[in-house]
């Protein structure tokens, strides 16, 4: 049997939070349906954040009941929460997993959460404690793990120390996040190899942005260490409003192509993802699509049969 890899689709959250247009609730639900139709089973469709901070996510509670129902598919929904209030809203909306955010520097935490690094760490610990009591799973994102958008490169020991602290607090999983796409494959290995030795690869996610074109190489470095869980965003949609210079996440279709062509099973059909990408492009009024889609289109234009 093929080795399985999990691709967690974060386009509806990380992708849409940074767009100049606010996409309507029904249009978001249609994108979610198309994603699930293409085989996506892990989705982060919402964040429960201040509507003043991120108006694009203000419809989180309204969108939730419109999302595809499980109906035996094995869907895994996550909601991002910035604080205890967001956690309570996500729990009440029925999310079985929440994504917490802990940035590596004071400045980034301050801009993103209005908290110092120490306050954000304590806030994550409190959310994890509450979630454990409620039976809600937690994934803590170590944001800016490779570099801070404000303060520049961070030493590898910093994301490592924060990861250890979050596991000690009881976080089920940790995501190593290159929020601004500033890392490289060597750093990925330097940060993650000792952590994987201590905690096991199955407890880690990797969250990549393709700002400087190294996302695929970094995904490979993580894969080589045994990581099998990755975030990605349809069409490469994305960014972070509080991380200047952050462009889109690694495109779901490109990551799926990388994983499948290396013999892993993602359960996602690239051809079927095209509908979701087209819907997102229409909803955001911008061209979207990973490199593999450009290649497919060029082949089709020449009348070639494509097998992926
Ligand atoms: N969801 C909805 N509203 C929230 C909220 C949440 N999670 N947390 C706080 N609020 C509301 C409060 O109720 C309060 O409302 P009021 O003005 O009507 O009384 C207001 O926001 C201010 O609350 P406060 O606790 O002082 O928050 P803040 O102004 O210090 O902002 C955050 C802190 C975390 C809420 C805000 O910075 C935020 O939402 N950041 C999200 C960042 C993000 O999503 N980044 C991208 C993903 S990493
Ligand atoms: Zn991101």
Short mmCIF file of C-alpha atoms and ligand atoms in Angstrom, two decimals:
data_model
loop_
_atom_site.label_atom_id
_atom_site.label_comp_id
_atom_site.label_asym_id
_atom_site.label_seq_id
_atom_site.Cartn_x
_atom_site.Cartn_y
_atom_site.Cartn_z
CA UNK A 1 0.00 0.00 0.00
CA UNK A 2 1.15 3.53 -0.76
CA UNK A 3 2.40 5.77 2.02
CA UNK A 4 -0.33 8.26 2.86
CA UNK A 5 0.16 12.03 3.09
CA UNK A 6 -2.33 14.52 4.49
CA UNK A 7 -2.88 17.78 2.66
CA UNK A 8 -4.82 20.23 4.82
CA UNK A 9 -6.53 22.84 2.66
CA UNK A 10 -6.21 26.29 4.27
CA UNK A 11 -7.16 28.43 1.27
CA UNK A 12 -10.55 29.47 2.62
CA UNK A 13 -8.83 30.85 5.75
CA UNK A 14 -5.19 31.74 5.07
CA UNK A 15 -5.98 32.42 1.42
CA UNK A 16 -9.05 34.58 1.75
CA UNK A 17 -8.06 36.53 4.87
CA UNK A 18 -5.64 38.60 2.86
CA UNK A 19 -7.73 39.40 -0.20
CA UNK A 20 -8.88 42.94 -0.93
CA UNK A 21 -12.34 41.54 -1.67
CA UNK A 22 -14.45 39.82 0.97
CA UNK A 23 -15.79 36.64 -0.58
CA UNK A 24 -19.44 35.87 0.17
CA UNK A 25 -20.45 33.02 2.44
CA UNK A 26 -22.20 31.01 -0.28
CA UNK A 27 -19.22 31.40 -2.64
CA UNK A 28 -16.94 30.07 0.14
CA UNK A 29 -19.27 27.10 0.66
CA UNK A 30 -19.21 26.38 -3.10
CA UNK A 31 -15.39 26.34 -3.04
CA UNK A 32 -15.47 23.96 -0.05
CA UNK A 33 -17.84 21.64 -1.92
CA UNK A 34 -15.56 21.62 -4.96
CA UNK A 35 -12.54 20.88 -2.76
CA UNK A 36 -14.26 17.96 -1.07
CA UNK A 37 -15.40 16.77 -4.50
CA UNK A 38 -11.73 16.69 -5.55
CA UNK A 39 -10.87 14.44 -2.59
CA UNK A 40 -9.81 17.01 0.01
CA UNK A 41 -10.61 15.64 3.48
CA UNK A 42 -8.76 18.09 5.75
CA UNK A 43 -9.89 21.72 5.65
CA UNK A 44 -9.37 24.88 7.67
CA UNK A 45 -12.27 26.97 6.35
CA UNK A 46 -12.57 29.65 9.03
CA UNK A 47 -10.96 31.61 11.83
CA UNK A 48 -12.81 32.99 14.83
CA UNK A 49 -11.01 36.31 15.02
CA UNK A 50 -11.97 39.91 15.62
CA UNK A 51 -14.07 41.08 12.64
CA UNK A 52 -12.32 44.44 13.04
CA UNK A 53 -8.93 42.75 12.56
CA UNK A 54 -9.99 40.45 9.69
CA UNK A 55 -13.37 41.36 8.17
CA UNK A 56 -12.97 38.58 5.56
CA UNK A 57 -13.51 35.98 8.31
CA UNK A 58 -16.51 37.65 9.97
CA UNK A 59 -18.89 35.00 8.59
CA UNK A 60 -17.16 32.04 10.32
CA UNK A 61 -20.24 31.02 12.31
CA UNK A 62 -22.53 31.51 9.31
CA UNK A 63 -20.30 29.51 6.96
CA UNK A 64 -19.89 26.52 9.28
CA UNK A 65 -23.35 24.93 8.76
CA UNK A 66 -23.02 25.40 4.98
CA UNK A 67 -19.83 23.32 4.77
CA UNK A 68 -20.02 19.79 3.31
CA UNK A 69 -21.20 17.26 5.87
CA UNK A 70 -19.13 14.24 6.65
CA UNK A 71 -21.55 11.57 5.43
CA UNK A 72 -18.93 8.88 5.74
CA UNK A 73 -16.25 10.83 3.88
CA UNK A 74 -13.98 11.27 6.89
CA UNK A 75 -13.81 15.07 6.83
CA UNK A 76 -11.55 16.85 9.31
CA UNK A 77 -12.36 20.50 9.93
CA UNK A 78 -10.13 22.90 11.85
CA UNK A 79 -10.83 26.49 12.90
CA UNK A 80 -8.06 28.97 13.65
CA UNK A 81 -8.41 30.75 16.99
CA UNK A 82 -6.30 33.72 18.17
CA UNK A 83 -7.42 33.78 21.81
CA UNK A 84 -9.67 32.13 24.38
CA UNK A 85 -12.75 33.93 23.08
CA UNK A 86 -12.07 32.60 19.58
CA UNK A 87 -11.56 29.14 21.02
CA UNK A 88 -14.94 29.24 22.77
CA UNK A 89 -16.66 30.36 19.55
CA UNK A 90 -14.98 27.55 17.57
CA UNK A 91 -15.88 24.95 20.19
CA UNK A 92 -19.49 26.13 20.29
CA UNK A 93 -19.64 25.96 16.49
CA UNK A 94 -18.63 22.29 16.77
CA UNK A 95 -15.04 22.27 15.48
CA UNK A 96 -13.24 19.13 16.68
CA UNK A 97 -9.79 20.69 16.16
CA UNK A 98 -8.54 24.23 16.67
CA UNK A 99 -5.40 25.85 15.27
CA UNK A 100 -3.57 28.14 17.69
CA UNK A 101 -1.04 30.76 16.67
CA UNK A 102 2.21 31.48 18.45
CA UNK A 103 4.68 33.69 16.61
CA UNK A 104 8.39 33.59 17.35
CA UNK A 105 8.94 37.24 18.25
CA UNK A 106 7.41 39.94 20.42
CA UNK A 107 6.80 42.21 17.42
CA UNK A 108 4.96 39.60 15.35
CA UNK A 109 2.78 38.50 18.30
CA UNK A 110 2.05 42.14 19.05
CA UNK A 111 0.97 42.93 15.49
CA UNK A 112 -1.00 39.71 15.03
CA UNK A 113 -2.56 39.18 18.45
CA UNK A 114 -1.89 42.37 20.41
CA UNK A 115 0.15 40.27 22.87
CA UNK A 116 3.83 39.95 23.76
CA UNK A 117 5.58 36.62 23.10
CA UNK A 118 5.19 35.70 26.75
CA UNK A 119 1.51 36.68 26.80
CA UNK A 120 0.83 34.75 23.58
CA UNK A 121 2.61 31.69 25.01
CA UNK A 122 0.51 31.85 28.17
CA UNK A 123 -2.65 32.40 26.10
CA UNK A 124 -1.88 29.30 24.01
CA UNK A 125 -1.29 27.30 27.18
CA UNK A 126 -4.68 28.43 28.53
CA UNK A 127 -6.45 27.53 25.27
CA UNK A 128 -4.79 24.10 25.20
CA UNK A 129 -5.87 23.48 28.79
CA UNK A 130 -9.47 24.47 28.01
CA UNK A 131 -9.50 22.37 24.84
CA UNK A 132 -8.20 19.31 26.64
CA UNK A 133 -10.99 19.65 29.19
CA UNK A 134 -13.54 19.93 26.35
CA UNK A 135 -12.09 17.09 24.25
CA UNK A 136 -11.11 19.44 21.42
CA UNK A 137 -7.84 18.67 19.62
CA UNK A 138 -5.18 21.37 19.30
CA UNK A 139 -2.61 22.18 16.65
CA UNK A 140 -0.28 25.02 17.57
CA UNK A 141 1.29 26.97 14.73
CA UNK A 142 4.79 28.25 15.39
CA UNK A 143 4.43 31.20 13.07
CA UNK A 144 7.47 32.90 11.61
CA UNK A 145 9.49 29.80 12.51
CA UNK A 146 12.20 30.67 9.99
CA UNK A 147 12.02 34.46 10.04
CA UNK A 148 9.87 37.20 11.50
CA UNK A 149 8.37 39.66 8.99
CA UNK A 150 9.45 42.53 11.26
CA UNK A 151 12.63 41.39 13.04
CA UNK A 152 14.21 39.16 10.37
CA UNK A 153 15.77 35.70 10.77
CA UNK A 154 15.22 33.80 14.00
CA UNK A 155 17.64 31.24 15.47
CA UNK A 156 16.56 27.60 15.11
CA UNK A 157 16.48 27.21 18.88
CA UNK A 158 13.55 29.65 19.13
CA UNK A 159 10.91 27.62 17.23
CA UNK A 160 12.33 24.51 18.87
CA UNK A 161 11.89 25.92 22.36
CA UNK A 162 8.35 27.14 21.63
CA UNK A 163 7.45 23.74 20.14
CA UNK A 164 8.68 22.00 23.28
CA UNK A 165 6.67 24.36 25.41
CA UNK A 166 3.51 23.74 23.43
CA UNK A 167 3.91 19.97 23.62
CA UNK A 168 4.56 20.27 27.36
CA UNK A 169 1.34 22.27 27.62
CA UNK A 170 -0.50 19.38 25.95
CA UNK A 171 -0.83 20.51 22.33
CA UNK A 172 -1.70 17.45 20.26
CA UNK A 173 0.17 18.68 17.19
CA UNK A 174 2.56 21.46 16.25
CA UNK A 175 2.80 23.09 12.83
CA UNK A 176 6.11 24.60 11.83
CA UNK A 177 5.05 27.61 9.78
CA UNK A 178 7.12 29.57 7.31
CA UNK A 179 4.59 32.38 7.29
CA UNK A 180 6.53 34.64 4.95
CA UNK A 181 8.25 32.00 2.83
CA UNK A 182 11.71 32.99 4.04
CA UNK A 183 13.13 29.60 4.98
CA UNK A 184 15.16 27.03 3.11
CA UNK A 185 15.37 23.21 3.15
CA UNK A 186 18.50 23.15 5.29
CA UNK A 187 16.86 25.24 7.99
CA UNK A 188 13.84 22.95 7.80
CA UNK A 189 16.09 20.02 8.64
CA UNK A 190 17.96 21.94 11.34
CA UNK A 191 14.74 22.94 13.09
CA UNK A 192 12.78 19.74 12.66
CA UNK A 193 15.26 16.84 12.90
CA UNK A 194 15.78 17.13 16.68
CA UNK A 195 12.08 17.80 17.29
CA UNK A 196 11.07 14.74 15.31
CA UNK A 197 13.54 12.64 17.25
CA UNK A 198 11.97 13.83 20.49
CA UNK A 199 8.27 13.93 19.59
CA UNK A 200 7.75 11.77 16.47
CA UNK A 201 7.01 12.95 12.91
CA UNK A 202 3.30 12.14 13.14
CA UNK A 203 2.70 15.04 15.52
CA UNK A 204 3.96 17.66 13.06
CA UNK A 205 2.48 19.70 10.26
CA UNK A 206 4.46 21.93 7.93
CA UNK A 207 2.91 25.18 6.72
CA UNK A 208 4.67 26.76 3.75
CA UNK A 209 4.37 29.92 1.69
CA UNK A 210 5.98 29.95 -1.73
CA UNK A 211 7.16 33.56 -1.60
CA UNK A 212 10.67 32.85 -2.88
CA UNK A 213 10.01 29.59 -4.72
CA UNK A 214 11.43 27.18 -2.12
CA UNK A 215 8.18 25.71 -0.80
CA UNK A 216 8.47 22.45 -2.76
CA UNK A 217 12.09 21.99 -1.71
CA UNK A 218 11.16 22.62 1.91
CA UNK A 219 8.23 20.21 1.69
CA UNK A 220 10.65 17.61 0.38
CA UNK A 221 13.05 18.24 3.27
CA UNK A 222 10.20 17.71 5.74
CA UNK A 223 9.01 14.63 3.87
CA UNK A 224 12.49 13.21 4.05
CA UNK A 225 12.37 13.60 7.84
CA UNK A 226 9.13 11.60 7.94
CA UNK A 227 6.58 14.44 8.02
CA UNK A 228 3.35 13.47 6.26
CA UNK A 229 1.10 16.42 7.07
CA UNK A 230 1.15 19.62 5.08
CA UNK A 231 -0.94 22.75 4.73
CA UNK A 232 -1.61 24.11 1.27
CA UNK A 233 -3.95 26.52 -0.43
CA UNK A 234 -5.84 26.03 -3.68
CA UNK A 235 -4.29 27.96 -6.52
CA UNK A 236 -1.60 29.32 -4.19
CA UNK A 237 -4.08 31.80 -2.72
CA UNK A 238 -2.86 33.39 0.47
CA UNK A 239 -0.89 35.70 2.67
CA UNK A 240 -1.07 37.13 6.14
CA UNK A 241 -2.39 40.63 6.72
CA UNK A 242 0.05 41.14 9.59
CA UNK A 243 3.07 39.71 7.79
CA UNK A 244 4.22 42.18 5.13
CA UNK A 245 5.60 40.42 2.09
CA UNK A 246 3.80 37.14 2.74
CA UNK A 247 2.47 35.80 -0.54
CA UNK A 248 0.37 32.71 -1.06
CA UNK A 249 0.70 29.31 0.51
CA UNK A 250 2.22 26.53 -1.50
CA UNK A 251 -0.46 25.69 -4.09
CA UNK A 252 -2.44 22.58 -3.17
CA UNK A 253 -2.19 21.24 -6.72
CA UNK A 254 1.62 21.67 -6.78
CA UNK A 255 2.03 20.00 -3.40
CA UNK A 256 -0.27 17.14 -4.42
CA UNK A 257 1.75 16.74 -7.62
CA UNK A 258 5.01 16.64 -5.64
CA UNK A 259 3.66 14.09 -3.18
CA UNK A 260 1.89 11.86 -5.70
CA UNK A 261 4.76 11.87 -8.16
CA UNK A 262 7.02 10.73 -5.29
CA UNK A 263 4.70 7.80 -4.65
CA UNK A 264 2.56 9.10 -1.79
CA UNK A 265 -1.21 8.88 -1.73
CA UNK A 266 -3.04 12.15 -0.99
CA UNK A 267 -6.50 11.06 -2.16
CA UNK A 268 -6.74 14.36 -4.08
CA UNK A 269 -7.33 14.57 -7.85
CA UNK A 270 -5.44 17.45 -9.45
CA UNK A 271 -7.76 17.62 -12.44
CA UNK A 272 -10.77 17.81 -10.16
CA UNK A 273 -9.13 20.62 -8.12
CA UNK A 274 -9.32 22.83 -11.18
CA UNK A 275 -12.99 23.56 -10.55
CA UNK A 276 -12.24 24.77 -7.02
CA UNK A 277 -9.36 26.93 -8.28
CA UNK A 278 -11.60 28.42 -10.99
CA UNK A 279 -14.28 29.24 -8.41
CA UNK A 280 -11.70 30.88 -6.12
CA UNK A 281 -10.26 32.91 -9.01
CA UNK A 282 -13.74 34.12 -9.91
CA UNK A 283 -14.63 34.93 -6.30
CA UNK A 284 -11.42 36.88 -5.66
CA UNK A 285 -11.24 38.36 -9.16
CA UNK A 286 -7.61 37.41 -9.63
CA UNK A 287 -5.72 34.82 -11.64
CA UNK A 288 -4.84 31.75 -9.60
CA UNK A 289 -3.18 28.42 -10.12
CA UNK A 290 -0.04 26.50 -9.30
CA UNK A 291 2.70 25.66 -11.77
CA UNK A 292 1.22 22.25 -12.51
CA UNK A 293 -1.99 23.84 -13.77
CA UNK A 294 -0.04 26.09 -16.14
CA UNK A 295 1.68 22.98 -17.47
CA UNK A 296 -1.61 21.08 -17.84
CA UNK A 297 -3.12 24.01 -19.73
CA UNK A 298 -0.13 24.25 -22.06
CA UNK A 299 -0.40 20.54 -22.82
CA UNK A 300 -4.11 20.81 -23.47
CA UNK A 301 -3.56 23.78 -25.77
CA UNK A 302 -1.32 21.50 -27.86
CA UNK A 303 -3.98 18.77 -27.91
CA UNK A 304 -1.95 16.40 -25.70
CA UNK A 305 -3.42 13.71 -23.47
CA UNK A 306 -2.39 14.16 -19.86
CA UNK A 307 -1.89 11.42 -17.35
CA UNK A 308 -0.86 12.50 -13.88
N1 LIG B 1 -13.48 36.75 17.81
C1 LIG B 1 -14.35 37.78 17.69
N2 LIG B 1 -14.23 38.93 18.41
C2 LIG B 1 -13.24 39.01 19.29
C3 LIG B 1 -12.31 37.98 19.48
C4 LIG B 1 -12.47 36.82 18.69
N3 LIG B 1 -11.62 35.80 18.79
N4 LIG B 1 -11.43 38.35 20.42
C5 LIG B 1 -11.76 39.58 20.81
N5 LIG B 1 -12.86 40.00 20.15
C6 LIG B 1 -13.56 41.27 20.26
C7 LIG B 1 -13.85 41.62 21.70
O1 LIG B 1 -15.08 41.05 22.08
C8 LIG B 1 -13.90 43.12 21.67
O2 LIG B 1 -15.12 43.53 21.08
P1 LIG B 1 -15.79 44.95 21.42
O3 LIG B 1 -14.86 46.00 20.92
O4 LIG B 1 -17.07 44.91 20.66
O5 LIG B 1 -15.94 44.94 22.91
C9 LIG B 1 -12.80 43.47 20.66
O6 LIG B 1 -12.66 42.31 19.82
C10 LIG B 1 -11.48 43.80 21.33
O7 LIG B 1 -11.12 42.74 22.21
P2 LIG B 1 -9.65 42.55 22.77
O8 LIG B 1 -9.63 41.32 23.60
O9 LIG B 1 -9.19 43.84 23.38
O10 LIG B 1 -8.86 42.23 21.44
P3 LIG B 1 -7.71 43.07 20.73
O11 LIG B 1 -8.24 44.33 20.19
O12 LIG B 1 -6.53 43.09 21.64
O13 LIG B 1 -7.43 42.11 19.47
C11 LIG B 1 -7.35 39.84 18.65
C12 LIG B 1 -6.86 40.83 19.67
C13 LIG B 1 -6.56 38.59 18.82
C14 LIG B 1 -8.83 39.57 18.86
C15 LIG B 1 -7.18 40.43 17.23
O14 LIG B 1 -5.91 40.98 17.12
C16 LIG B 1 -7.38 39.39 16.17
O15 LIG B 1 -8.49 38.93 15.91
N6 LIG B 1 -6.32 38.99 15.48
C17 LIG B 1 -6.40 37.96 14.46
C18 LIG B 1 -5.16 37.94 13.71
C19 LIG B 1 -5.22 36.92 12.60
O16 LIG B 1 -6.21 36.28 12.33
N7 LIG B 1 -4.09 36.78 11.93
C20 LIG B 1 -3.98 35.90 10.82
C21 LIG B 1 -3.94 34.47 11.20
S1 LIG B 1 -2.48 34.03 12.04
ZN1 LIG B 2 0.14 31.07 6.32
#
